[in-house]
Short mmCIF file of C-alpha atoms in Angstrom, two decimals:
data_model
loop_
_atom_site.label_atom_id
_atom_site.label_comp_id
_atom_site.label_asym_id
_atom_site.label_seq_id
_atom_site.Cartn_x
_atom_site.Cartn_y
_atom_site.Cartn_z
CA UNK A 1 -73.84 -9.18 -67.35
CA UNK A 2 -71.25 -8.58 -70.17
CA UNK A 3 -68.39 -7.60 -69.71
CA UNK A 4 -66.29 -5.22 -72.61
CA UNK A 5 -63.30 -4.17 -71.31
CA UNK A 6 -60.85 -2.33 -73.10
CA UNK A 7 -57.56 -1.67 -71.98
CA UNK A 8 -56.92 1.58 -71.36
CA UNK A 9 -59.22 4.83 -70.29
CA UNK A 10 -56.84 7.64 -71.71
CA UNK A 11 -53.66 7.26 -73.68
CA UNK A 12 -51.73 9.97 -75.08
CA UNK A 13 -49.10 8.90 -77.76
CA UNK A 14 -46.74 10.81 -80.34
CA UNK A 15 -46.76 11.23 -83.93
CA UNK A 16 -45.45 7.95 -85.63
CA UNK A 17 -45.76 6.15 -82.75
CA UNK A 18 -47.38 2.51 -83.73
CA UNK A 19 -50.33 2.04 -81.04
CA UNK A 20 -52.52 -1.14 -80.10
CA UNK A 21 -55.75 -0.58 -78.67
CA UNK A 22 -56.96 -2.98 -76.83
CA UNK A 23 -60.41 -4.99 -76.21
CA UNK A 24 -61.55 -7.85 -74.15
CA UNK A 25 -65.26 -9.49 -73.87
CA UNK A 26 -65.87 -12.28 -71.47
CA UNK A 27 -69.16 -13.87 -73.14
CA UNK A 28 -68.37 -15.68 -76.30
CA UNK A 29 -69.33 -13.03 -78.63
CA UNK A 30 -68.18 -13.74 -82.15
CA UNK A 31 -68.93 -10.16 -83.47
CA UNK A 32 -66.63 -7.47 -82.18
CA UNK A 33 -66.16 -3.48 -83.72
CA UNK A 34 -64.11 -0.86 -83.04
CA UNK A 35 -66.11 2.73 -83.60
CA UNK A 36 -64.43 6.10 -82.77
CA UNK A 37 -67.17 9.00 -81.64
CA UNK A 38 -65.58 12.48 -82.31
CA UNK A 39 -67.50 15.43 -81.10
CA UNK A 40 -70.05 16.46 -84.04
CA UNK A 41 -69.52 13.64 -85.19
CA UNK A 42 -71.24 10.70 -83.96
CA UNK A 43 -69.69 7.55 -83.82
CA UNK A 44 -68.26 5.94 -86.83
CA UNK A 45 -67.29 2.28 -87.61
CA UNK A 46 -63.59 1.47 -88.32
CA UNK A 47 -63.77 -2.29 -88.52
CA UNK A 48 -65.60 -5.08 -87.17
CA UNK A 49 -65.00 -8.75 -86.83
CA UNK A 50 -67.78 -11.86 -87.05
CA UNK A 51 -65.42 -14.75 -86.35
CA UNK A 52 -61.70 -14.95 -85.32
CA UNK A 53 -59.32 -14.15 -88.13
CA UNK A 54 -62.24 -12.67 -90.09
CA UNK A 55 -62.66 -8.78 -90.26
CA UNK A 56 -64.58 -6.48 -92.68
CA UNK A 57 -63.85 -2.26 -93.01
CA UNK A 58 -66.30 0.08 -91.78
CA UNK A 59 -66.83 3.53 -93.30
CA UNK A 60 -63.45 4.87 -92.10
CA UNK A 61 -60.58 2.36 -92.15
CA UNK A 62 -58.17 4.04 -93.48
CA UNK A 63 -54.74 4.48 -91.02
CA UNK A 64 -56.09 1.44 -88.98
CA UNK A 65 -55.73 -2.17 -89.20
CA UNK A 66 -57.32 -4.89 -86.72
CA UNK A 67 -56.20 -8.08 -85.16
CA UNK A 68 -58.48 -10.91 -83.96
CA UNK A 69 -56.54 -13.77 -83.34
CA UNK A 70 -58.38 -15.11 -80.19
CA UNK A 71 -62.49 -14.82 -79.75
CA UNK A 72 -62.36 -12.77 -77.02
CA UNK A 73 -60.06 -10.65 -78.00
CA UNK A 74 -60.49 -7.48 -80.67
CA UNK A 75 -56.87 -5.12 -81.47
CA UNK A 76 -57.06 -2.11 -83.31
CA UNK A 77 -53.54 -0.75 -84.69
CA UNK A 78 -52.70 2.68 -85.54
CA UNK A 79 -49.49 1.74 -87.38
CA UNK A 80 -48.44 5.18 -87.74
CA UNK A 81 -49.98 7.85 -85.07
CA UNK A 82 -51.48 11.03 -86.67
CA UNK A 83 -52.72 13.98 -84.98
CA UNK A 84 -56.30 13.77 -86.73
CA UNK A 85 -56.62 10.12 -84.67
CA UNK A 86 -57.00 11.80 -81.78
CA UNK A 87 -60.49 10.94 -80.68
CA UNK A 88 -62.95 8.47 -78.52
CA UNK A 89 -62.04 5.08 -79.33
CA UNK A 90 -65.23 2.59 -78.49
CA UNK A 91 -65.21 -1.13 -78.42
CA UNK A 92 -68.54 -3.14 -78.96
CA UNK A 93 -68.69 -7.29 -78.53
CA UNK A 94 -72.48 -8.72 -79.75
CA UNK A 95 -74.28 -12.29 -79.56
CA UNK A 96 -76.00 -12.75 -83.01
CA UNK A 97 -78.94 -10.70 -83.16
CA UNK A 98 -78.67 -9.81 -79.95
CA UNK A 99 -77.78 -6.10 -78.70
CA UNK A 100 -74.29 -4.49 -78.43
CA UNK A 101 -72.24 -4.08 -75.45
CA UNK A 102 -69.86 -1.22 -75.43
CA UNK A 103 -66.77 -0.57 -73.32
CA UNK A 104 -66.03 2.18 -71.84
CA UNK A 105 -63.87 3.74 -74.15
CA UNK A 106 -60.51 4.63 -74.67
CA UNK A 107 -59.48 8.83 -74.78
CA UNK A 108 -56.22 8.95 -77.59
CA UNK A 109 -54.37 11.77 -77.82
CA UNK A 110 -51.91 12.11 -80.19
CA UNK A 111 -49.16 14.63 -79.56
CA UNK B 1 -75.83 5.58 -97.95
CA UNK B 2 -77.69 5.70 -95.10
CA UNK B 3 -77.74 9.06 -92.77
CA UNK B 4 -79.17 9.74 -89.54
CA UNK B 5 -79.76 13.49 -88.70
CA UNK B 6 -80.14 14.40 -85.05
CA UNK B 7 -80.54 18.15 -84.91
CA UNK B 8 -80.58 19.59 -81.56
CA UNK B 9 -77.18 19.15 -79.94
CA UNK B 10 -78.13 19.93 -76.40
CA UNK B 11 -81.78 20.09 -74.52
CA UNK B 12 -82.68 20.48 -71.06
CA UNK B 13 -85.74 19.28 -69.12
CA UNK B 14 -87.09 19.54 -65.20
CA UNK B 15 -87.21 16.77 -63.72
CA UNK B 16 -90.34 14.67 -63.67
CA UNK B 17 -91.57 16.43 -67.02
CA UNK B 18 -91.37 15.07 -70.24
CA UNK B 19 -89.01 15.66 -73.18
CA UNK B 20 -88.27 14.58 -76.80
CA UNK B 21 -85.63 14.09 -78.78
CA UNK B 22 -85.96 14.27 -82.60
CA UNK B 23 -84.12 11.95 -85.18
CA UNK B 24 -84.55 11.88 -89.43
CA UNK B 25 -82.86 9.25 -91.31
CA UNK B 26 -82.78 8.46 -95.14
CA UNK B 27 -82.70 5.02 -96.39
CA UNK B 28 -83.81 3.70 -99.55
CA UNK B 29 -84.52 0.11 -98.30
CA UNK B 30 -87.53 -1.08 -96.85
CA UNK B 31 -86.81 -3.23 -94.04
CA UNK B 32 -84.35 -1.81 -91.48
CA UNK B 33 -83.71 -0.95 -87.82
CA UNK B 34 -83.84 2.13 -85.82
CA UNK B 35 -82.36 2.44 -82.05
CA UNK B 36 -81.72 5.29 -79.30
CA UNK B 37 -78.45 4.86 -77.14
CA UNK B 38 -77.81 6.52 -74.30
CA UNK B 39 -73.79 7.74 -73.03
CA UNK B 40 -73.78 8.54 -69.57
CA UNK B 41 -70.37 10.27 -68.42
CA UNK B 42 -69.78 6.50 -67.69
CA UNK B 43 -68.72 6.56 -71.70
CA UNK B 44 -70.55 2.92 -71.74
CA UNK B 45 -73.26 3.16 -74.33
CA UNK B 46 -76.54 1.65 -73.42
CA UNK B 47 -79.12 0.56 -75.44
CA UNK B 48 -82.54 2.41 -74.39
CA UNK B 49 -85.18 0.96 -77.09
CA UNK B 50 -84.98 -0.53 -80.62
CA UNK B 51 -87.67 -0.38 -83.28
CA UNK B 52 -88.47 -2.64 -86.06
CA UNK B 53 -89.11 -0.68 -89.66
CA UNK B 54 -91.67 -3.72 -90.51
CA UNK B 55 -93.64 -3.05 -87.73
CA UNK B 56 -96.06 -0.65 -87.46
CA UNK B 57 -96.30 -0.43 -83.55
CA UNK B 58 -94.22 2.21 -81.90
CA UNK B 59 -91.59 0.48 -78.84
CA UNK B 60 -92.03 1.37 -75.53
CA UNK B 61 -89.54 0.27 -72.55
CA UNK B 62 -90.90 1.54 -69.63
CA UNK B 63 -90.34 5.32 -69.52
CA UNK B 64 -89.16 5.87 -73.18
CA UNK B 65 -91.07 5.43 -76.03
CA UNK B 66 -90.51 5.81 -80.02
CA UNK B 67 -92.83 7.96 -82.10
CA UNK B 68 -91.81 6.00 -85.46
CA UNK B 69 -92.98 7.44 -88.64
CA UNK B 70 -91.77 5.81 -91.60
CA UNK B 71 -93.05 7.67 -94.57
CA UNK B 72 -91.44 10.82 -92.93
CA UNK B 73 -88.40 8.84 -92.23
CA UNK B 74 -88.58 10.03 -88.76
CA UNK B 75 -87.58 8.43 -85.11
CA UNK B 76 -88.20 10.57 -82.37
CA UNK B 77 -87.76 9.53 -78.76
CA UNK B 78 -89.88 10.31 -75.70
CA UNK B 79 -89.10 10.33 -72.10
CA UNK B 80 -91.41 10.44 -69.60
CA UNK B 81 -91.46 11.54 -65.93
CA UNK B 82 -87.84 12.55 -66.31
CA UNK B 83 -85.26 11.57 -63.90
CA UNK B 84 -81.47 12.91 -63.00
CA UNK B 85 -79.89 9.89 -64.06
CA UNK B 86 -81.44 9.96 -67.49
CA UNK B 87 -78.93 13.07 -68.06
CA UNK B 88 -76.57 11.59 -70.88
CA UNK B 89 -75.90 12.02 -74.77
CA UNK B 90 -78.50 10.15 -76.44
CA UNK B 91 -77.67 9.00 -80.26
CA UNK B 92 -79.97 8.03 -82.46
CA UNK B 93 -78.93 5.23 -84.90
CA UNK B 94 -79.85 2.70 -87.94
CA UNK B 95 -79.13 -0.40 -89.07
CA UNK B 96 -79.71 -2.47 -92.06
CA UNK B 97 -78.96 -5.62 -91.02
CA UNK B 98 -79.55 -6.65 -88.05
CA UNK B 99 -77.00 -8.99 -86.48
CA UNK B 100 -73.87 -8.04 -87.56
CA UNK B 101 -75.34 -4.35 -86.49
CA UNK B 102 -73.22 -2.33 -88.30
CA UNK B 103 -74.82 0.30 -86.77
CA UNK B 104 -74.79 4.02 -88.55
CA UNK B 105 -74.94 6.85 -85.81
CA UNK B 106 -76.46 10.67 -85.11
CA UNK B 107 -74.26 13.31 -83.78
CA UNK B 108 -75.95 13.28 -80.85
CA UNK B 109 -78.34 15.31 -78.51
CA UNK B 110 -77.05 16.49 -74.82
CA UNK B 111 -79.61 16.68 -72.58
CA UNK B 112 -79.34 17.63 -69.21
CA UNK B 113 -82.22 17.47 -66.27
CA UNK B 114 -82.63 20.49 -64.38
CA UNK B 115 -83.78 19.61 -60.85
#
């Protein structure tokens, strides 16, 4: 089966701090997106990618950035750490018109 | 834009019996895509049953089904026979194009199996 794997489970970082999250799929995907799911909330897409070096903004990109410089590979950057990013930090990898597979997640607190 | 509207954050069932979770969407297009994912405490989001909006046949995998109604805008999932390890957050969600999902979700409904 698919495998999404992203880097780290919890991660607790302080204000200002720059922080790379992490995200790895093992099948050839070309389209990879970040989401973060905040209690309430839902989920809600930051950015996706549909091809290395290409990316597109979701509904909330604003204090992120992305990095996809290999196809397996999917970075999201918080260049400058805010309290109000602390949240749920989901990675999804997808085949075409195939469905998504999600990672497990990544908890970010920001101190 | 698009919104999806789940409105009970938390239900319970017993287990074997059958419960259903309620979703409302607004769209203006014609032609879109409706799915129910499931979060177990795992965190991994799995994909429990996708619907067509062209197709007037309501999806059924197994123990979950969709009641679809499009005029109402409505996307309500059933689960039958009820089991402990269907205990998760379930989101309803919508997408316009499908591929490239960019996938717009609920807020979620908790629901928890009593046994």
């Amino acid at each position: 089966d698919v495998k999404v794997t992203q880097s780290s489970r919890y991660l607790v970082k302080r204000t200002g701090e720059k922080v790379f999250l992490e995200c790895v799929q093992d099948m050839d995907h070309e389209n990879m997106f970040w989401y973060r799911q905040d209690p309430g909330l839902g989920l809600r897409l930051i950015y996706f990618s549909y091809d290395v070096k290409m990316k597109e903004k979701g509904d909330i990109p604003e204090g992120y950035s992305v990095s996809r410089e290999k196809k397996e590979r999917f970075s999201l950057i918080l260049e400058s750490a805010s309290t109000n990013q602390t949240s749920m930090y989901l990675c999804a990898s997808q085949h075409g018109r195939e469905k998504l597979f999600f990672g497990s997640g990544t908890q970010l607190s920001v101190l | 834009a698009q919104t999806v509207t789940q409105s009970q954050p938390e239900m319970s069932v017993q287990e074997a019996e059958t419960v259903t979770l309620s979703c409302t969407y607004d769209t203006s297009e014609s032609d879109y895509y409706l799915f129910w994912y499931k979060q177990p405490p795992s965190r991994q989001m799995i994909l429990v049953i996708r619907q067509e909006a062209y197709k007037q046949q309501n999806a059924t995998e197994n123990r979950f089904s969709v009641n679809f109604q499009k005029a109402a805008k409505s996307f309500s999932l059933k689960i039958s026979d009820s089991q402990l390890g269907d205990a998760a957050m379930y989101f309803c969600a919508y997408s316009f194009h499908f591929g490239n999902e960019k996938l717009t979700f609920g807020t979620g409904t908790r629901l928890t199996i009593i046994p």
